[in-house]
Amino acid sequence: MIDMSAPLFPTSFICPDISSNLAPDYTLRPLQLSDYKAGCLDVLRDLTTVGDITEERFTEQVEYMRARQGEYFVIVIEKIATGKVVGIGTLLVERKFIHECGLVGHIEDIAVAKSEQGKKLGIKIIGALDFIGKKTGCYKNILDCSPHNEQFYVKCGYSNAGFEMTKRF
Ligand code: ACO
């Protein structure tokens, strides 16, 4: 029997200060399988194309991540009254050779539901991912974003460090 509420990673990686500073009707926690029905993919649809993902495919993807403890940290903010996911973000921890086999955190796929934007949930998601980056031993967190989000990330304490380059396949 699958436990739909088993956290993707240990809850000790959730920043206690950020968690306790959320408004009482929200909760910050690791992704869990029940978040498929709680609309986590719909929140990502505010960011980009997600496609038609079945619950089976979602489960496979979460279990792949769960098997790689210390690498995939997907966090969500749930609105308790509705049981819906209203915010989501990922930290992917990369192991490198440089900087004495250092670790770098990659911040990916940040989204807050349209109806919940402007309530400081986004800044809390980034703060929570920074906490995970520090706790896992990353020497920095990095991210790519479009120019219209630059000021949001500046408010989260990030600075512009160059160009984003891409090649699509
Ligand atoms: N431009 C300038 N300032 C911004 C922007 C923006 N696009 N978005 C938020 N801010 C400011 C807010 O005004 C606020 O400023 P204040 O503290 O002075 O009042 C501060 O940043 C914090 O804002 P939040 O309320 O925490 O932001 P929100 O919860 O709305 O989340 C987010 C911001 C995540 C960008 C949200 O608008 C969103 O989901 N947008 C659509 C998806 C998206 O673009 N995601 C980011 C992709 S980049 C990546 O994934 C690495």
PDB file of C-alpha atoms and ligand atoms in Angstrom:
ATOM      1  CA  MET A   1       0.000   0.000   0.000  1.00  0.00           C
ATOM      2  CA  ILE A   2       1.512   3.337  -1.083  1.00  0.00           C
ATOM      3  CA  ASP A   3       1.695   6.064   1.572  1.00  0.00           C
ATOM      4  CA  MET A   4       0.401   9.112  -0.312  1.00  0.00           C
ATOM      5  CA  SER A   5       1.543  11.504   2.424  1.00  0.00           C
ATOM      6  CA  ALA A   6       5.140  10.253   2.807  1.00  0.00           C
ATOM      7  CA  PRO A   7       7.417  13.280   2.382  1.00  0.00           C
ATOM      8  CA  LEU A   8       9.827  13.283  -0.581  1.00  0.00           C
ATOM      9  CA  PHE A   9      12.675  14.133   1.822  1.00  0.00           C
ATOM     10  CA  PRO A  10      13.020  14.446   5.611  1.00  0.00           C
ATOM     11  CA  THR A  11      11.039  17.330   7.105  1.00  0.00           C
ATOM     12  CA  SER A  12      14.168  18.385   9.040  1.00  0.00           C
ATOM     13  CA  PHE A  13      15.168  20.151   5.796  1.00  0.00           C
ATOM     14  CA  ILE A  14      12.191  22.513   6.104  1.00  0.00           C
ATOM     15  CA  CYS A  15      13.297  25.841   7.581  1.00  0.00           C
ATOM     16  CA  PRO A  16      11.571  26.155  10.987  1.00  0.00           C
ATOM     17  CA  ASP A  17      11.683  29.986  10.968  1.00  0.00           C
ATOM     18  CA  ILE A  18      10.064  30.309   7.542  1.00  0.00           C
ATOM     19  CA  SER A  19       7.525  27.660   8.401  1.00  0.00           C
ATOM     20  CA  SER A  20       6.484  29.386  11.613  1.00  0.00           C
ATOM     21  CA  ASN A  21       6.308  32.795   9.903  1.00  0.00           C
ATOM     22  CA  LEU A  22       3.787  31.630   7.301  1.00  0.00           C
ATOM     23  CA  ALA A  23       0.227  32.877   7.783  1.00  0.00           C
ATOM     24  CA  PRO A  24      -1.669  30.234   9.823  1.00  0.00           C
ATOM     25  CA  ASP A  25      -3.736  29.067   6.843  1.00  0.00           C
ATOM     26  CA  TYR A  26      -0.654  27.909   4.903  1.00  0.00           C
ATOM     27  CA  THR A  27       1.807  25.102   5.439  1.00  0.00           C
ATOM     28  CA  LEU A  28       5.286  24.587   3.939  1.00  0.00           C
ATOM     29  CA  ARG A  29       6.391  20.989   3.441  1.00  0.00           C
ATOM     30  CA  PRO A  30       8.158  18.492   1.148  1.00  0.00           C
ATOM     31  CA  LEU A  31       6.241  17.305  -1.922  1.00  0.00           C
ATOM     32  CA  GLN A  32       4.203  14.120  -1.421  1.00  0.00           C
ATOM     33  CA  LEU A  33       2.297  11.828  -3.790  1.00  0.00           C
ATOM     34  CA  SER A  34      -1.102  13.256  -2.795  1.00  0.00           C
ATOM     35  CA  ASP A  35       0.019  16.609  -4.254  1.00  0.00           C
ATOM     36  CA  TYR A  36      -0.932  15.302  -7.706  1.00  0.00           C
ATOM     37  CA  LYS A  37      -4.605  15.562  -6.686  1.00  0.00           C
ATOM     38  CA  ALA A  38      -3.856  18.749  -4.693  1.00  0.00           C
ATOM     39  CA  GLY A  39      -3.006  20.514  -7.947  1.00  0.00           C
ATOM     40  CA  CYS A  40       0.782  20.903  -7.805  1.00  0.00           C
ATOM     41  CA  LEU A  41       1.027  20.529 -11.598  1.00  0.00           C
ATOM     42  CA  ASP A  42      -1.613  23.227 -12.114  1.00  0.00           C
ATOM     43  CA  VAL A  43       0.587  25.674 -10.195  1.00  0.00           C
ATOM     44  CA  LEU A  44       3.467  24.820 -12.535  1.00  0.00           C
ATOM     45  CA  ARG A  45       1.166  25.548 -15.487  1.00  0.00           C
ATOM     46  CA  ASP A  46       1.409  29.236 -14.459  1.00  0.00           C
ATOM     47  CA  LEU A  47       5.142  28.942 -15.199  1.00  0.00           C
ATOM     48  CA  THR A  48       5.255  26.913 -18.419  1.00  0.00           C
ATOM     49  CA  THR A  49       3.888  23.960 -20.386  1.00  0.00           C
ATOM     50  CA  VAL A  50       3.481  20.867 -18.234  1.00  0.00           C
ATOM     51  CA  GLY A  51       1.549  18.575 -20.584  1.00  0.00           C
ATOM     52  CA  ASP A  52      -0.821  15.762 -19.701  1.00  0.00           C
ATOM     53  CA  ILE A  53       0.836  13.833 -16.898  1.00  0.00           C
ATOM     54  CA  THR A  54      -1.017  10.829 -15.508  1.00  0.00           C
ATOM     55  CA  GLU A  55      -0.930  10.116 -11.773  1.00  0.00           C
ATOM     56  CA  GLU A  56       1.080   6.969 -12.575  1.00  0.00           C
ATOM     57  CA  ARG A  57       3.749   8.999 -14.395  1.00  0.00           C
ATOM     58  CA  PHE A  58       3.818  11.560 -11.575  1.00  0.00           C
ATOM     59  CA  THR A  59       4.301   8.744  -9.044  1.00  0.00           C
ATOM     60  CA  GLU A  60       7.174   7.262 -11.075  1.00  0.00           C
ATOM     61  CA  GLN A  61       8.886  10.647 -11.204  1.00  0.00           C
ATOM     62  CA  VAL A  62       8.481  11.260  -7.460  1.00  0.00           C
ATOM     63  CA  GLU A  63       9.803   7.774  -6.654  1.00  0.00           C
ATOM     64  CA  TYR A  64      12.827   8.361  -8.914  1.00  0.00           C
ATOM     65  CA  MET A  65      13.534  11.531  -6.901  1.00  0.00           C
ATOM     66  CA  ARG A  66      12.903   9.817  -3.554  1.00  0.00           C
ATOM     67  CA  ALA A  67      15.454   7.119  -4.438  1.00  0.00           C
ATOM     68  CA  ARG A  68      18.058   9.889  -4.844  1.00  0.00           C
ATOM     69  CA  GLN A  69      18.070  11.257  -1.301  1.00  0.00           C
ATOM     70  CA  GLY A  70      20.108  14.439  -0.986  1.00  0.00           C
ATOM     71  CA  GLU A  71      19.578  15.426  -4.637  1.00  0.00           C
ATOM     72  CA  TYR A  72      15.951  16.397  -5.248  1.00  0.00           C
ATOM     73  CA  PHE A  73      14.201  18.763  -2.860  1.00  0.00           C
ATOM     74  CA  VAL A  74      10.753  19.754  -4.119  1.00  0.00           C
ATOM     75  CA  ILE A  75       8.833  21.883  -1.627  1.00  0.00           C
ATOM     76  CA  VAL A  76       5.237  23.038  -1.704  1.00  0.00           C
ATOM     77  CA  ILE A  77       3.064  25.542   0.109  1.00  0.00           C
ATOM     78  CA  GLU A  78      -0.421  24.187   0.751  1.00  0.00           C
ATOM     79  CA  LYS A  79      -3.457  26.324   1.583  1.00  0.00           C
ATOM     80  CA  ILE A  80      -4.952  24.409   4.478  1.00  0.00           C
ATOM     81  CA  ALA A  81      -8.565  25.536   3.976  1.00  0.00           C
ATOM     82  CA  THR A  82      -8.713  24.169   0.410  1.00  0.00           C
ATOM     83  CA  GLY A  83      -6.073  21.456   0.629  1.00  0.00           C
ATOM     84  CA  LYS A  84      -4.625  22.830  -2.612  1.00  0.00           C
ATOM     85  CA  VAL A  85      -0.971  23.411  -3.456  1.00  0.00           C
ATOM     86  CA  VAL A  86      -0.517  27.146  -4.087  1.00  0.00           C
ATOM     87  CA  GLY A  87       3.273  27.336  -4.374  1.00  0.00           C
ATOM     88  CA  ILE A  88       6.073  25.050  -5.487  1.00  0.00           C
ATOM     89  CA  GLY A  89       9.844  25.129  -5.961  1.00  0.00           C
ATOM     90  CA  THR A  90      12.768  22.752  -6.455  1.00  0.00           C
ATOM     91  CA  LEU A  91      16.368  22.652  -5.294  1.00  0.00           C
ATOM     92  CA  LEU A  92      18.550  20.178  -7.194  1.00  0.00           C
ATOM     93  CA  VAL A  93      21.876  19.515  -5.478  1.00  0.00           C
ATOM     94  CA  GLU A  94      24.751  18.938  -7.921  1.00  0.00           C
ATOM     95  CA  ARG A  95      28.008  17.196  -6.889  1.00  0.00           C
ATOM     96  CA  LYS A  96      31.053  18.754  -8.563  1.00  0.00           C
ATOM     97  CA  PHE A  97      34.805  18.085  -8.800  1.00  0.00           C
ATOM     98  CA  ILE A  98      35.764  21.751  -8.582  1.00  0.00           C
ATOM     99  CA  HIS A  99      35.953  23.546  -5.251  1.00  0.00           C
ATOM    100  CA  GLU A 100      37.109  20.366  -3.558  1.00  0.00           C
ATOM    101  CA  CYS A 101      34.167  18.290  -4.743  1.00  0.00           C
ATOM    102  CA  GLY A 102      31.825  21.124  -3.819  1.00  0.00           C
ATOM    103  CA  LEU A 103      28.035  21.072  -4.016  1.00  0.00           C
ATOM    104  CA  VAL A 104      25.946  23.611  -5.945  1.00  0.00           C
ATOM    105  CA  GLY A 105      22.212  24.064  -5.495  1.00  0.00           C
ATOM    106  CA  HIS A 106      20.145  24.708  -8.613  1.00  0.00           C
ATOM    107  CA  ILE A 107      16.882  26.529  -7.971  1.00  0.00           C
ATOM    108  CA  GLU A 108      14.303  25.372 -10.516  1.00  0.00           C
ATOM    109  CA  ASP A 109      10.616  25.617 -11.391  1.00  0.00           C
ATOM    110  CA  ILE A 110       9.395  28.219  -8.926  1.00  0.00           C
ATOM    111  CA  ALA A 111       5.705  29.065  -9.156  1.00  0.00           C
ATOM    112  CA  VAL A 112       2.973  30.584  -7.031  1.00  0.00           C
ATOM    113  CA  ALA A 113      -0.695  30.226  -8.088  1.00  0.00           C
ATOM    114  CA  LYS A 114      -1.941  33.423  -9.750  1.00  0.00           C
ATOM    115  CA  SER A 115      -4.576  34.016  -7.066  1.00  0.00           C
ATOM    116  CA  GLU A 116      -1.869  33.822  -4.347  1.00  0.00           C
ATOM    117  CA  GLN A 117       0.837  35.949  -5.927  1.00  0.00           C
ATOM    118  CA  GLY A 118       1.945  39.098  -4.125  1.00  0.00           C
ATOM    119  CA  LYS A 119       1.453  37.561  -0.646  1.00  0.00           C
ATOM    120  CA  LYS A 120       5.187  36.920  -0.035  1.00  0.00           C
ATOM    121  CA  LEU A 121       4.854  33.182  -0.687  1.00  0.00           C
ATOM    122  CA  GLY A 122       7.454  33.281  -3.497  1.00  0.00           C
ATOM    123  CA  ILE A 123      10.111  34.912  -1.316  1.00  0.00           C
ATOM    124  CA  LYS A 124       9.443  32.290   1.378  1.00  0.00           C
ATOM    125  CA  ILE A 125       9.851  29.451  -1.145  1.00  0.00           C
ATOM    126  CA  ILE A 126      13.257  30.837  -2.168  1.00  0.00           C
ATOM    127  CA  GLY A 127      14.247  31.340   1.496  1.00  0.00           C
ATOM    128  CA  ALA A 128      13.255  27.733   2.215  1.00  0.00           C
ATOM    129  CA  LEU A 129      15.346  26.479  -0.738  1.00  0.00           C
ATOM    130  CA  ASP A 130      18.304  28.590   0.447  1.00  0.00           C
ATOM    131  CA  PHE A 131      17.982  26.938   3.862  1.00  0.00           C
ATOM    132  CA  ILE A 132      18.124  23.498   2.198  1.00  0.00           C
ATOM    133  CA  GLY A 133      21.135  24.596   0.113  1.00  0.00           C
ATOM    134  CA  LYS A 134      23.022  25.607   3.277  1.00  0.00           C
ATOM    135  CA  LYS A 135      21.944  22.524   5.209  1.00  0.00           C
ATOM    136  CA  THR A 136      23.079  20.141   2.465  1.00  0.00           C
ATOM    137  CA  GLY A 137      26.471  21.908   2.308  1.00  0.00           C
ATOM    138  CA  CYS A 138      26.135  23.774  -1.011  1.00  0.00           C
ATOM    139  CA  TYR A 139      28.599  26.625  -1.370  1.00  0.00           C
ATOM    140  CA  LYS A 140      26.042  28.546  -3.468  1.00  0.00           C
ATOM    141  CA  ASN A 141      22.582  28.362  -5.004  1.00  0.00           C
ATOM    142  CA  ILE A 142      22.114  29.503  -8.605  1.00  0.00           C
ATOM    143  CA  LEU A 143      19.172  29.986 -10.948  1.00  0.00           C
ATOM    144  CA  ASP A 144      18.136  31.184 -14.402  1.00  0.00           C
ATOM    145  CA  CYS A 145      15.249  33.574 -14.830  1.00  0.00           C
ATOM    146  CA  SER A 146      13.707  35.917 -17.368  1.00  0.00           C
ATOM    147  CA  PRO A 147      14.460  39.650 -17.076  1.00  0.00           C
ATOM    148  CA  HIS A 148      10.948  40.386 -15.781  1.00  0.00           C
ATOM    149  CA  ASN A 149      11.622  38.275 -12.689  1.00  0.00           C
ATOM    150  CA  GLU A 150      15.072  39.708 -11.983  1.00  0.00           C
ATOM    151  CA  GLN A 151      13.849  42.143  -9.319  1.00  0.00           C
ATOM    152  CA  PHE A 152      11.963  39.378  -7.521  1.00  0.00           C
ATOM    153  CA  TYR A 153      15.209  37.431  -7.159  1.00  0.00           C
ATOM    154  CA  VAL A 154      17.109  40.578  -6.134  1.00  0.00           C
ATOM    155  CA  LYS A 155      14.555  40.901  -3.297  1.00  0.00           C
ATOM    156  CA  CYS A 156      15.367  37.286  -2.408  1.00  0.00           C
ATOM    157  CA  GLY A 157      19.068  38.262  -2.059  1.00  0.00           C
ATOM    158  CA  TYR A 158      20.314  37.055  -5.470  1.00  0.00           C
ATOM    159  CA  SER A 159      22.447  39.107  -7.852  1.00  0.00           C
ATOM    160  CA  ASN A 160      22.919  39.000 -11.601  1.00  0.00           C
ATOM    161  CA  ALA A 161      26.050  36.948 -12.308  1.00  0.00           C
ATOM    162  CA  GLY A 162      26.076  36.864 -16.106  1.00  0.00           C
ATOM    163  CA  PHE A 163      24.207  35.465 -19.078  1.00  0.00           C
ATOM    164  CA  GLU A 164      21.972  32.469 -19.428  1.00  0.00           C
ATOM    165  CA  MET A 165      22.875  30.386 -22.519  1.00  0.00           C
ATOM    166  CA  THR A 166      20.612  27.710 -23.939  1.00  0.00           C
ATOM    167  CA  LYS A 167      20.381  25.185 -26.782  1.00  0.00           C
ATOM    168  CA  ARG A 168      17.070  23.418 -27.328  1.00  0.00           C
ATOM    169  CA  PHE A 169      16.903  19.780 -28.482  1.00  0.00           C
TER     170      PHE A 169
HETATM  171  N1  ACO B   1       9.188  41.864 -10.653  1.00  0.00           N
HETATM  172  C1  ACO B   1       9.573  42.705  -9.657  1.00  0.00           C
HETATM  173  N2  ACO B   1       9.280  42.473  -8.348  1.00  0.00           N
HETATM  174  C2  ACO B   1       8.607  41.344  -8.043  1.00  0.00           C
HETATM  175  C3  ACO B   1       8.173  40.435  -9.031  1.00  0.00           C
HETATM  176  C4  ACO B   1       8.491  40.720 -10.390  1.00  0.00           C
HETATM  177  N3  ACO B   1       8.159  39.881 -11.389  1.00  0.00           N
HETATM  178  N4  ACO B   1       7.518  39.417  -8.419  1.00  0.00           N
HETATM  179  C5  ACO B   1       7.535  39.707  -7.105  1.00  0.00           C
HETATM  180  N5  ACO B   1       8.185  40.857  -6.884  1.00  0.00           N
HETATM  181  C6  ACO B   1       8.457  41.503  -5.601  1.00  0.00           C
HETATM  182  C7  ACO B   1       7.199  41.737  -4.792  1.00  0.00           C
HETATM  183  O1  ACO B   1       6.604  42.972  -5.138  1.00  0.00           O
HETATM  184  C8  ACO B   1       7.753  41.723  -3.386  1.00  0.00           C
HETATM  185  O2  ACO B   1       8.385  42.968  -3.142  1.00  0.00           O
HETATM  186  P1  ACO B   1       8.296  43.687  -1.678  1.00  0.00           P
HETATM  187  O3  ACO B   1       8.914  42.719  -0.708  1.00  0.00           O
HETATM  188  O4  ACO B   1       9.077  44.942  -1.852  1.00  0.00           O
HETATM  189  O5  ACO B   1       6.845  43.890  -1.427  1.00  0.00           O
HETATM  190  C9  ACO B   1       8.856  40.662  -3.440  1.00  0.00           C
HETATM  191  O6  ACO B   1       9.244  40.602  -4.827  1.00  0.00           O
HETATM  192  C10 ACO B   1       8.402  39.295  -2.987  1.00  0.00           C
HETATM  193  O7  ACO B   1       7.290  38.934  -3.765  1.00  0.00           O
HETATM  194  P2  ACO B   1       6.356  37.694  -3.433  1.00  0.00           P
HETATM  195  O8  ACO B   1       5.002  38.160  -2.998  1.00  0.00           O
HETATM  196  O9  ACO B   1       7.054  36.755  -2.527  1.00  0.00           O
HETATM  197  O10 ACO B   1       6.226  37.044  -4.885  1.00  0.00           O
HETATM  198  P3  ACO B   1       5.152  35.992  -5.367  1.00  0.00           P
HETATM  199  O11 ACO B   1       4.638  35.165  -4.252  1.00  0.00           O
HETATM  200  O12 ACO B   1       4.139  36.672  -6.204  1.00  0.00           O
HETATM  201  O13 ACO B   1       6.052  35.042  -6.289  1.00  0.00           O
HETATM  202  C11 ACO B   1       6.838  34.594  -8.512  1.00  0.00           C
HETATM  203  C12 ACO B   1       6.848  35.568  -7.330  1.00  0.00           C
HETATM  204  C13 ACO B   1       7.316  33.226  -8.051  1.00  0.00           C
HETATM  205  C14 ACO B   1       7.777  35.112  -9.588  1.00  0.00           C
HETATM  206  C15 ACO B   1       5.367  34.500  -9.004  1.00  0.00           C
HETATM  207  O14 ACO B   1       4.975  35.740  -9.507  1.00  0.00           O
HETATM  208  C16 ACO B   1       5.129  33.442 -10.086  1.00  0.00           C
HETATM  209  O15 ACO B   1       4.849  32.292  -9.776  1.00  0.00           O
HETATM  210  N6  ACO B   1       5.181  33.855 -11.359  1.00  0.00           N
HETATM  211  C17 ACO B   1       4.892  32.936 -12.495  1.00  0.00           C
HETATM  212  C18 ACO B   1       5.930  31.836 -12.643  1.00  0.00           C
HETATM  213  C19 ACO B   1       7.366  32.388 -12.681  1.00  0.00           C
HETATM  214  O16 ACO B   1       7.685  33.288 -13.440  1.00  0.00           O
HETATM  215  N7  ACO B   1       8.243  31.770 -11.841  1.00  0.00           N
HETATM  216  C20 ACO B   1       9.659  32.113 -11.748  1.00  0.00           C
HETATM  217  C21 ACO B   1      10.416  31.372 -12.805  1.00  0.00           C
HETATM  218  S1  ACO B   1      12.169  31.474 -12.623  1.00  0.00           S
HETATM  219  C22 ACO B   1      12.649  29.966 -11.889  1.00  0.00           C
HETATM  220  O17 ACO B   1      11.857  29.084 -11.763  1.00  0.00           O
HETATM  221  C23 ACO B   1      14.097  29.798 -11.405  1.00  0.00           C
END
